[in-house]
Coordinates of C-alpha atoms in Angstrom, one line a residue:
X1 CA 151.2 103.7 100.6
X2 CA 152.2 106.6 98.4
X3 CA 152.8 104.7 95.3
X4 CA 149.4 102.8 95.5
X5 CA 147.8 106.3 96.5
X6 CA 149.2 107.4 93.2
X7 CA 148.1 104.3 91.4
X8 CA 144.9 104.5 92.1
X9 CA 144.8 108.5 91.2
X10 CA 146.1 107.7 88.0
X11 CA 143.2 104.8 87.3
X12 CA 140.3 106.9 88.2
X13 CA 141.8 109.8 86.0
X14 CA 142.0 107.4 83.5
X15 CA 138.4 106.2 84.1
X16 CA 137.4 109.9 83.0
X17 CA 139.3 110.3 80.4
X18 CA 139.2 107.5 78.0
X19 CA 135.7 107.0 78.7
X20 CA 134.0 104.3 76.2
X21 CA 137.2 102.1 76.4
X22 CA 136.4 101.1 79.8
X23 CA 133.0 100.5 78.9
X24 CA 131.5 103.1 80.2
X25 CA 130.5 106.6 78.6
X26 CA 131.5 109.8 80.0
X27 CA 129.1 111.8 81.5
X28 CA 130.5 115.6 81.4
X29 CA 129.5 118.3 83.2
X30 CA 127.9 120.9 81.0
X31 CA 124.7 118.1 79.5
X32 CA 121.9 120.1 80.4
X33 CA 120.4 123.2 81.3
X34 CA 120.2 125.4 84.1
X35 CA 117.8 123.8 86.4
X36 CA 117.6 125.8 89.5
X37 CA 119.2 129.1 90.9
X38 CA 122.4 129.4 89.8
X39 CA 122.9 132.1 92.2
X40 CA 122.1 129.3 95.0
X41 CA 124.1 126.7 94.2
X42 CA 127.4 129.0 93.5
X43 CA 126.6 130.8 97.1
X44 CA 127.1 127.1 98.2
X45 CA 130.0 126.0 96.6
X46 CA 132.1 129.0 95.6
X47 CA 134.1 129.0 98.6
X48 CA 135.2 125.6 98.5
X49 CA 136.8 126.3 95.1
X50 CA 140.9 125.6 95.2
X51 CA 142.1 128.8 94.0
X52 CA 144.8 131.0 95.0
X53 CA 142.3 133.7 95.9
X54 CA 138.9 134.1 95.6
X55 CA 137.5 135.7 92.5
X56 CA 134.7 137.8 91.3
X57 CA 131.9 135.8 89.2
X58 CA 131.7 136.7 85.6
X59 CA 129.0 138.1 83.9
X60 CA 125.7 135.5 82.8
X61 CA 126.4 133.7 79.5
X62 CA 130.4 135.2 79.5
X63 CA 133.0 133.4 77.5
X64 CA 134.9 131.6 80.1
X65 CA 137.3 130.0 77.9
X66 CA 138.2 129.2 73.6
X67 CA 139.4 126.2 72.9
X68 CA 140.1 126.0 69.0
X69 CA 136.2 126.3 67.7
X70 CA 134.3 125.6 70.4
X71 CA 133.2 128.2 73.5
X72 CA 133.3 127.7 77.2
X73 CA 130.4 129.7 79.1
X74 CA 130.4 130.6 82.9
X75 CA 127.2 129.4 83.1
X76 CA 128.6 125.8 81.5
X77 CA 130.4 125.7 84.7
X78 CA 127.0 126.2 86.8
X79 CA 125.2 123.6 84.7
X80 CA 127.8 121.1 85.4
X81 CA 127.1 121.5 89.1
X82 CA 123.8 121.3 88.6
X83 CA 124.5 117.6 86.6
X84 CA 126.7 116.2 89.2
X85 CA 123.9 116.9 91.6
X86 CA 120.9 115.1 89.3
X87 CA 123.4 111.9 89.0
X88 CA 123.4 111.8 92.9
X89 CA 127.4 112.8 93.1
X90 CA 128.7 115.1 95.7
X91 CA 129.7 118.5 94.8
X92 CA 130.9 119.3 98.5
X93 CA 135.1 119.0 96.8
X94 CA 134.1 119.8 93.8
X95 CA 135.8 123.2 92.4
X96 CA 135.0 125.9 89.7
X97 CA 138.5 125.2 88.7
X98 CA 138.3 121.8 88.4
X99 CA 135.0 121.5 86.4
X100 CA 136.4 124.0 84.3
X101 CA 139.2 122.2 83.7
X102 CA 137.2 119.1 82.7
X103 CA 135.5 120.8 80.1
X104 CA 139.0 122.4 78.5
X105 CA 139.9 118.6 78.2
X106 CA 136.4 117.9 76.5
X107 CA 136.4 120.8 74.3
X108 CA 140.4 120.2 73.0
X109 CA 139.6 116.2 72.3
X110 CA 136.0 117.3 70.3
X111 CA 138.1 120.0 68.7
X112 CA 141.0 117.7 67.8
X113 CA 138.4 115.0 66.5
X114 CA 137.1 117.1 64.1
X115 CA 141.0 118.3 62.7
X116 CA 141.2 114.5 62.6
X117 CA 138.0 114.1 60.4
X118 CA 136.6 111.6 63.1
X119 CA 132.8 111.3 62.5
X120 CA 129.8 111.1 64.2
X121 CA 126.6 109.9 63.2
X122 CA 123.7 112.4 63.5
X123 CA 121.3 108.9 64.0
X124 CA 123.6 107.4 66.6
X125 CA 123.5 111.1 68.9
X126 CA 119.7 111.4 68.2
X127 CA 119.0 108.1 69.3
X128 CA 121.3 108.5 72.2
X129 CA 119.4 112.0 73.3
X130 CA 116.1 110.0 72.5
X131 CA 116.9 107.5 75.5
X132 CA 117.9 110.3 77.6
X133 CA 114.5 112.2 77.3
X134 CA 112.5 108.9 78.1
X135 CA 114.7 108.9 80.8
X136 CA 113.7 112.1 82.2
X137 CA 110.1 111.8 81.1
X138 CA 109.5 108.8 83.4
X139 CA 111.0 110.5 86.3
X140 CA 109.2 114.0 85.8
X141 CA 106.4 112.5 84.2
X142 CA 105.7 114.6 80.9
X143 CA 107.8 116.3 78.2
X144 CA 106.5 120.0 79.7
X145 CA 107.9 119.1 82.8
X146 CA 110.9 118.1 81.6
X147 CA 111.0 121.5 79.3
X148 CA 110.3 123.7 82.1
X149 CA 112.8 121.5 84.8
X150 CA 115.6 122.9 82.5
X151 CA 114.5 126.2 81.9
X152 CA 113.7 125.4 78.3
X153 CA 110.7 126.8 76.7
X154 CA 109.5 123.1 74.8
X155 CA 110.6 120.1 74.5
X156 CA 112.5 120.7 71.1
X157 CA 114.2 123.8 72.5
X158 CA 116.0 121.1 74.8
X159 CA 116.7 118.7 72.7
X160 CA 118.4 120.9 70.2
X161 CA 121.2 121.8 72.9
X162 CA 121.0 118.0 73.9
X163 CA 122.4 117.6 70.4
X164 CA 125.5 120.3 70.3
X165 CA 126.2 118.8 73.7
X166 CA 125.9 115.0 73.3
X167 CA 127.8 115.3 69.7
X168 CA 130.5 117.4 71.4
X169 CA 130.9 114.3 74.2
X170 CA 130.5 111.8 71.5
X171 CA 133.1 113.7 69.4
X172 CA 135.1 113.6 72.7
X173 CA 135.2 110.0 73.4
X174 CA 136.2 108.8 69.6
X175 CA 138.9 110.9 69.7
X176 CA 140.4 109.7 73.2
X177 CA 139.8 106.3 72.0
X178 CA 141.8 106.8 69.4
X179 CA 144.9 108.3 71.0
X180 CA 144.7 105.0 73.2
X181 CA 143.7 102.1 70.6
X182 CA 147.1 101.2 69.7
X183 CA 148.7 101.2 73.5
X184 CA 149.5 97.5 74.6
X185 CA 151.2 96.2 77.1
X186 CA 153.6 93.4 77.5
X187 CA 154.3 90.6 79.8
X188 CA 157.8 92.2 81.1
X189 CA 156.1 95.4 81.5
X190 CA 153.1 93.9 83.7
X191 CA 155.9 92.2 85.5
X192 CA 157.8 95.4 86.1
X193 CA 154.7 97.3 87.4
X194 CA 153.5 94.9 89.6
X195 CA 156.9 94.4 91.4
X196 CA 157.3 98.4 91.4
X197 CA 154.8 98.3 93.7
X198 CA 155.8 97.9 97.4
X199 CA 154.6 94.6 99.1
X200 CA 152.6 96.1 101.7
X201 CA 151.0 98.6 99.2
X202 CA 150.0 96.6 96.4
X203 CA 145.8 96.7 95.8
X204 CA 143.3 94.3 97.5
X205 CA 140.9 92.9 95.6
X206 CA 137.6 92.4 96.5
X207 CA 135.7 88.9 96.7
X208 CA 134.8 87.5 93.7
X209 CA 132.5 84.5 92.9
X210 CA 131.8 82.3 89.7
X211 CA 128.2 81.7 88.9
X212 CA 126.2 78.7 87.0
X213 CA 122.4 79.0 86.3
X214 CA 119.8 76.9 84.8
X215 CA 116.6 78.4 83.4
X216 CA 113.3 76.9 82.6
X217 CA 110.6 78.8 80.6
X218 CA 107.4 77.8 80.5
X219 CA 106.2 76.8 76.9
X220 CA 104.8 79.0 74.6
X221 CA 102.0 76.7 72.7
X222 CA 100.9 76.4 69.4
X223 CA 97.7 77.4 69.5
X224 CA 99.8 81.4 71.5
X225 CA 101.9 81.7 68.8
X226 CA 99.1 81.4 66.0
X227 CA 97.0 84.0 67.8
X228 CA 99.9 86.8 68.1
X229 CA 100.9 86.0 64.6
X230 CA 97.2 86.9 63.7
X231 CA 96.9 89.9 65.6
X232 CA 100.1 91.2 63.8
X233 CA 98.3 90.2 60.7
X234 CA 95.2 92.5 61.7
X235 CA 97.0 95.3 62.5
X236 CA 99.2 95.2 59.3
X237 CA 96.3 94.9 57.4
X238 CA 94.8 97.7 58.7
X239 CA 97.8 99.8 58.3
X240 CA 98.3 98.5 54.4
X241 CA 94.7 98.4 53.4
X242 CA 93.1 101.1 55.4
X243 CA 95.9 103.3 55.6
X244 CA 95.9 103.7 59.2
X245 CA 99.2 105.0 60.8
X246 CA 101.9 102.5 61.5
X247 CA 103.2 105.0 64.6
X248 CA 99.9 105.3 65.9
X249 CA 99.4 101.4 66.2
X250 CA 102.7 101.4 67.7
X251 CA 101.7 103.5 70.5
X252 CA 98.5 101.5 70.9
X253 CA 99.9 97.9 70.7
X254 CA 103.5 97.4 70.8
X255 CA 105.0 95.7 73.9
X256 CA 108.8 97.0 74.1
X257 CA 110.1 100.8 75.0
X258 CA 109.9 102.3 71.7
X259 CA 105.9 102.2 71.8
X260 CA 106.1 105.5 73.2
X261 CA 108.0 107.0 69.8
X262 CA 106.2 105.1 67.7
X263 CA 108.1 102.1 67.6
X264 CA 110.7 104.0 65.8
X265 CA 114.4 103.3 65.9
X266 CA 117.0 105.1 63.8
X267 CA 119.8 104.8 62.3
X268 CA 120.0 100.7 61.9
X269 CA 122.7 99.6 60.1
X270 CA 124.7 96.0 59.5
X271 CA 126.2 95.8 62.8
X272 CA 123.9 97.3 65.0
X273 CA 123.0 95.6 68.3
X274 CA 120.4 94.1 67.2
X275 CA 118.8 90.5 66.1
X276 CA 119.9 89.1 63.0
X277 CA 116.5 88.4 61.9
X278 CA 115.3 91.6 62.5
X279 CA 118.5 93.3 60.6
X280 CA 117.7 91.0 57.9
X281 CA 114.4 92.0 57.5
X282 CA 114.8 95.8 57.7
X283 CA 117.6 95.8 54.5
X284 CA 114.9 93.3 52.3
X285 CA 112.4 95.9 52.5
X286 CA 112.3 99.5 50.6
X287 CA 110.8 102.5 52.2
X288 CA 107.3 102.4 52.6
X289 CA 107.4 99.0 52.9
X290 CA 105.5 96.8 56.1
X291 CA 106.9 93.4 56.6
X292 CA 104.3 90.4 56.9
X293 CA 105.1 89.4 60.5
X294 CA 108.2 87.6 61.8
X295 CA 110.1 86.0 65.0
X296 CA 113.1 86.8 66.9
X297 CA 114.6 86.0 70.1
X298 CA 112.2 88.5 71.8
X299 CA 109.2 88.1 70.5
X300 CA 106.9 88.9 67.2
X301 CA 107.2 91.7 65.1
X302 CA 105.9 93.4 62.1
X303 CA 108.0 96.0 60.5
X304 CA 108.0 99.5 58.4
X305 CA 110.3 101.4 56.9
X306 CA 110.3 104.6 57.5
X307 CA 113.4 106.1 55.5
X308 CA 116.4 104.8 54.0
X309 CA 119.8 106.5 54.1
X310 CA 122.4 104.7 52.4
X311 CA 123.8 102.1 54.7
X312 CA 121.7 103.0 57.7
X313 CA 117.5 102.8 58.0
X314 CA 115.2 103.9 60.1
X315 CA 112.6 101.4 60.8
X316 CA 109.4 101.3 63.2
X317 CA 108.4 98.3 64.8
X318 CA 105.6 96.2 66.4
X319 CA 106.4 93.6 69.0
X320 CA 104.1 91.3 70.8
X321 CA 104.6 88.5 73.0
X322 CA 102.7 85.1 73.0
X323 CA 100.7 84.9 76.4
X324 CA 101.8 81.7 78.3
X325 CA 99.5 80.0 80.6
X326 CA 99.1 78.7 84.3
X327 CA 99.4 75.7 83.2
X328 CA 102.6 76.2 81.4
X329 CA 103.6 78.3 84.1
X330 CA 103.2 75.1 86.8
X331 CA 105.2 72.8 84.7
X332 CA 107.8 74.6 84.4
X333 CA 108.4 75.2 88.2
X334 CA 108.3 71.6 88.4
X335 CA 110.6 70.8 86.3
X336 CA 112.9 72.7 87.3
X337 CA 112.0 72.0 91.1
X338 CA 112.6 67.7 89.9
X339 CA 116.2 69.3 88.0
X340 CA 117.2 71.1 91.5
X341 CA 116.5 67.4 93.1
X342 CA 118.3 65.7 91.1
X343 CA 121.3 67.7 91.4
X344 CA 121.2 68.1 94.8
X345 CA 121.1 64.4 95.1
X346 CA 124.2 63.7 93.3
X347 CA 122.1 61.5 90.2
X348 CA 123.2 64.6 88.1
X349 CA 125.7 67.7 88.0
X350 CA 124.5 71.1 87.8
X351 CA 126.8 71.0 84.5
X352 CA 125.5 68.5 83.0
X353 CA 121.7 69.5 83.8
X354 CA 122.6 72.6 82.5
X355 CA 123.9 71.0 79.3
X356 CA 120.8 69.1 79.1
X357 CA 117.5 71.0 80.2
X358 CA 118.4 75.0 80.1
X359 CA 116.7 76.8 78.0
X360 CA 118.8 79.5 77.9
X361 CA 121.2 79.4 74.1
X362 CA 123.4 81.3 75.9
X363 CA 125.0 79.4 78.9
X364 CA 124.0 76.2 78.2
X365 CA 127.0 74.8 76.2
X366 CA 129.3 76.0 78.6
X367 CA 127.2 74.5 81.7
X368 CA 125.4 77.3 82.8
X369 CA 128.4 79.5 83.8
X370 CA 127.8 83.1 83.6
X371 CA 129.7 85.4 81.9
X372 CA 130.6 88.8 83.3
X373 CA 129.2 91.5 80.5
X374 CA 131.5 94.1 82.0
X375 CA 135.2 92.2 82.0
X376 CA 134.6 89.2 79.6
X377 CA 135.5 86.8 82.3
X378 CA 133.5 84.5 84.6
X379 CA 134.5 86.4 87.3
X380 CA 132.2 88.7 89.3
X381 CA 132.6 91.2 92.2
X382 CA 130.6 91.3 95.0
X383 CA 130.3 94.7 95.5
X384 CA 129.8 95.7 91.8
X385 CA 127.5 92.7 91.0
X386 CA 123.4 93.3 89.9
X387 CA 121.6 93.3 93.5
X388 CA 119.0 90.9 91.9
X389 CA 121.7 88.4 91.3
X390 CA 123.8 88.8 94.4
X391 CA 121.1 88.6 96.6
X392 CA 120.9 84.7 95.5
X393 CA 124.4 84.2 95.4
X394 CA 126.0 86.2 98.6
X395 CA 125.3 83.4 101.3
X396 CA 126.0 80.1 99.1
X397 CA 128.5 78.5 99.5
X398 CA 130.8 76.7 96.7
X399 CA 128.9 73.7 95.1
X400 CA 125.6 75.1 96.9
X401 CA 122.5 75.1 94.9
X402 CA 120.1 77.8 95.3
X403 CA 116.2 78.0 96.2
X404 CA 114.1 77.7 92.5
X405 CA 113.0 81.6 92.0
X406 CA 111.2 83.1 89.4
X407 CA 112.3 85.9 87.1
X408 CA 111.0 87.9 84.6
X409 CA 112.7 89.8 81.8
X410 CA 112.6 93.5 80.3
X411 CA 109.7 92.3 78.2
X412 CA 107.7 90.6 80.7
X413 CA 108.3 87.1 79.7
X414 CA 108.7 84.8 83.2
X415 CA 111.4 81.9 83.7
X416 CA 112.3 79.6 86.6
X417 CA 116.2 79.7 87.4
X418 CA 118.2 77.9 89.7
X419 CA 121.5 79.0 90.9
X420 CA 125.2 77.5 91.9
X421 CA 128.3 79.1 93.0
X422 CA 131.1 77.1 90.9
X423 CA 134.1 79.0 92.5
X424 CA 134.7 81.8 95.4
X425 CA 137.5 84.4 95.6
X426 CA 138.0 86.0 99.2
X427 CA 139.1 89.4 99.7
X428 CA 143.5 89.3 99.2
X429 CA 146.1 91.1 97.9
X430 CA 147.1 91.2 94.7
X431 CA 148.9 88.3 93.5
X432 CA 151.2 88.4 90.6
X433 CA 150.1 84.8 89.3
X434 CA 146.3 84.3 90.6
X435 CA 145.5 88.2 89.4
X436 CA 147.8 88.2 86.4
X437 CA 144.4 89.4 83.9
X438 CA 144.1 92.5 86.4
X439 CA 147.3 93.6 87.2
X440 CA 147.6 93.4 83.6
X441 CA 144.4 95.9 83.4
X442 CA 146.1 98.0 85.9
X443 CA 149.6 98.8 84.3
X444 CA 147.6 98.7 81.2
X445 CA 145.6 102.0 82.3
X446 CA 148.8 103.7 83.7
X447 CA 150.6 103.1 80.4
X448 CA 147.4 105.0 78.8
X449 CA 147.7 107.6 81.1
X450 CA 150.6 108.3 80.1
X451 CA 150.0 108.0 76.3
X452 CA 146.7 110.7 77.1
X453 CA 149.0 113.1 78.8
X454 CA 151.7 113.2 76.3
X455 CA 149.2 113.9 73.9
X456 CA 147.7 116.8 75.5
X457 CA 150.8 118.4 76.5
X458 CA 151.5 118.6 72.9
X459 CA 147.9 119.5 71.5
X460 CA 147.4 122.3 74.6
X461 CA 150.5 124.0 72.8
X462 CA 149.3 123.3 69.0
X463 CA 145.7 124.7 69.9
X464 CA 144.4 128.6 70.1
X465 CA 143.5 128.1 74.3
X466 CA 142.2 131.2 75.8
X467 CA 141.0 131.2 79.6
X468 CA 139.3 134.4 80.9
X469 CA 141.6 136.1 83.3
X470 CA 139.2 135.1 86.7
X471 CA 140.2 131.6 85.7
X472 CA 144.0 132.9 85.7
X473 CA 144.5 131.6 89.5
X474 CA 143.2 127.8 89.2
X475 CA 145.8 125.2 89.5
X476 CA 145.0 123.4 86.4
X477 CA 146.4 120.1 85.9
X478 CA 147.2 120.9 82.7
X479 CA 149.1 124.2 81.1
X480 CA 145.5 125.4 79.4
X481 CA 146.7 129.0 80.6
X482 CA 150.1 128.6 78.3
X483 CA 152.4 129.4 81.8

């Protein structure tokens, strides 16, 4: 067991150090501010730190550590505490030393970035920090709250340390991405790793299932889409004949999450996730400019420019959605309750209903299958899957068509969807030709680990690193104390 013990070490180290490449961004310790005693939450954690000895706590706002430009405080070390805790992680094994040694990492790849000339957008981190506070704002329920929960004295106070912190993280990620971005791995050397491993301690993986859906919406009429495209007229007029405020009818009428800013977004440019139609309208206007209204994928909109910065625009937005009706709403449920018959029957595969009656663009042509967002394959894990989804899915069996149930999307819009398990995976051990994709995944990630510690080895000894001398007794991972 000690080589798969030391596998799967060296996979969740990796998970925190490359961050975005696996999808997923790093969350490091020191995000945030002080939000309760310090005093309390070290009397509860210093003595679980794994030092040699114990050590005396530094003075409030002392420099911990220097890496190249930026500045390690104690009190960094509390906050990150204080993070893991918000996010619902355990702190019970978590050590000064090792959060300490986190943020070295953190600090040398930001610092590094920066020698490298890797840029960040200011648009992309304020947007970022933007979702954050609406996060907090819905769970505390107002800005003040959130100001006070983190010992800030406004709003803005907060969200100018947001900035330095998020752009640090940012700077972070790009630049472990690009120590990584040009490690591959070959067929020998999956084939290597995977026999390296001893038979009886080679990974299980976890039952897996392939899923095909069908979705009927109910119609939007005519007579729905004339009206919203009217009332998007109205309001435009107001805002280019009367000169009311674009933000303010935002707040008022506009049906998506950016209501609350004003329906403002920043920083669009070419490629940013978003629909085609709506990039194409915000580069054919100039600042100042309100679009006449248009349709995407989600719904109507009406848009202004609100500055222009080269390649990249910030742009507020209106979106309403046409209102459907009970009637609508009935024929779609049986329709789709007459397409579940039929398949159920045998007078039609789910494919081939799929094919021809979803109305979903996305899965249709490939007959409903679902594609995992996460891994690119059609493959999903039962443990890791959306609870919505899973709790349709767990109990069918393969070919098994589910119940019709309703959904509804982020926007509110409502659909009918039935569901099929095409293919199940039970629980197993790793097999070299069924699970060749992961076990590629798998010595991929080692072979990364490797590439990320070579390169700090050499950057800890090409950096100024100076750790405060009550640090001097942590068993760091790395050589940050130049022993």
């Amino acid at each position: 067991m000690k080589h798969i013990k030391i596998l799967i070490t060296n996979v969740i180290t990796l998970v925190v150090c490359v961050g975005q490449l696996l999808a997923q961004e790093v969350v490091v310790p020191d995000s945030t501010g002080v939000a309760k005693s310090t005093t309390e939450t070290l009397n509860s954690i210093t003595k679980k730190d794994t030092v040699k000895a114990p050590f005396k706590r530094y003075k409030a706002e002392g420099v911990t550590a220097v890496v190249g430009d930026y500045v390690v405080l104690d009190t960094d070390i509390d906050k990150g505490y204080i993070e893991l805790q918000s996010q619902g992680i355990s702190i019970e094994n978590v050590s000064r030393c090792q959060l300490l040694g986190k943020l070295l990492e953190d600090k040398l790849y930001a610092h590094h970035a920066k020698q490298d000339s890797i840029v960040v957008s200011d648009a992309e981190i304020n947007a970022q920090i933007d979702q954050q506070l609406d996060y907090m704002i819905s769970e505390l329920g107002d800005a003040d709250k959130v100001a006070k929960y983190y010992r800030k004295n406004n709003i803005a106070e907060l969200k100018s340390e947001l900035f330095e912190v998020n752009k640090t993280i940012k700077l972070a990620s790009e630049m472990q991405r690009k120590v990584v971005e040009d490690v591959e791995i070959t067929p020998e050397e999956t084939r290597e790793f995977f026999f390296s491993i001893p038979e009886d301690e080679r990974p299980i993986f976890s039952a897996e299932v392939e899923v095909a859906q069908i979705v009927i919406e109910p119609e939007v009429t005519k007579e729905a889409r004339d009206a919203v495209i009217e009332r998007l007229r109205e309001i435009r007029a107001d805002i280019v004949d009367n000169g009311a405020s674009f933000a303010t009818k935002a707040v008022l009428y506009s049906k998506d999450g950016t209501a609350q800013k004003g329906g403002l977004i920043e920083g669009v440019t070419r490629t940013s996730p978003l629909a085609k139609e709506f990039k194409d309208k915000a580069f054919s206007l100039l600042e100042g400019e309100v679009s006449e209204p248009f349709e995407t994928e989600f719904g109507f909109h009406i848009l202004y420019i609100d500055k222009v910065r080269g390649q990249e625009v910030d742009v507020r937005h209106i979106i309403l959605f046409p209102e459907v009706t009970q009637i609508t709403i009935d024929k779609a449920k049986d329709e789709i309750e007459a397409i579940r018959e039929k398949i159920v029957n045998g007078e039609v595969t789910f494919a081939e209903a799929a094919r021809n009656s979803s109305d979903e663009k996305e899965t249709r042509n490939n007959g409903g299958q679902l594609v995992n967002p996460v891994t690119g394959d059609t493959r999903f894990d039962l443990t890791k899957m959306d609870p919505a989804l899973s709790a349709y899915v767990y109990n069918l069996k393969k070919g098994e068509v589910s119940k019709v149930y309703s959904d509804r999307d982020y926007t509110g819009k409502s659909s009918f969807k039935i569901l099929t398990l095409t293919n199940r995976y039970e629980e197993h051990r790793a097999d070299y030709s069924k699970d060749y994709e992961k076990i590629k995944e798998l010595a991929l990630k080692e072979k990364q680990i490797e590439a990320i510690k070579e390169w700090q080895d050499k950057k800890v000894k090409e950096t100024y690193i100076n750790v405060n001398e009550d640090y001097h007794d942590c068993e760091f991972s790395s050589n940050w104390l130049n022993q």
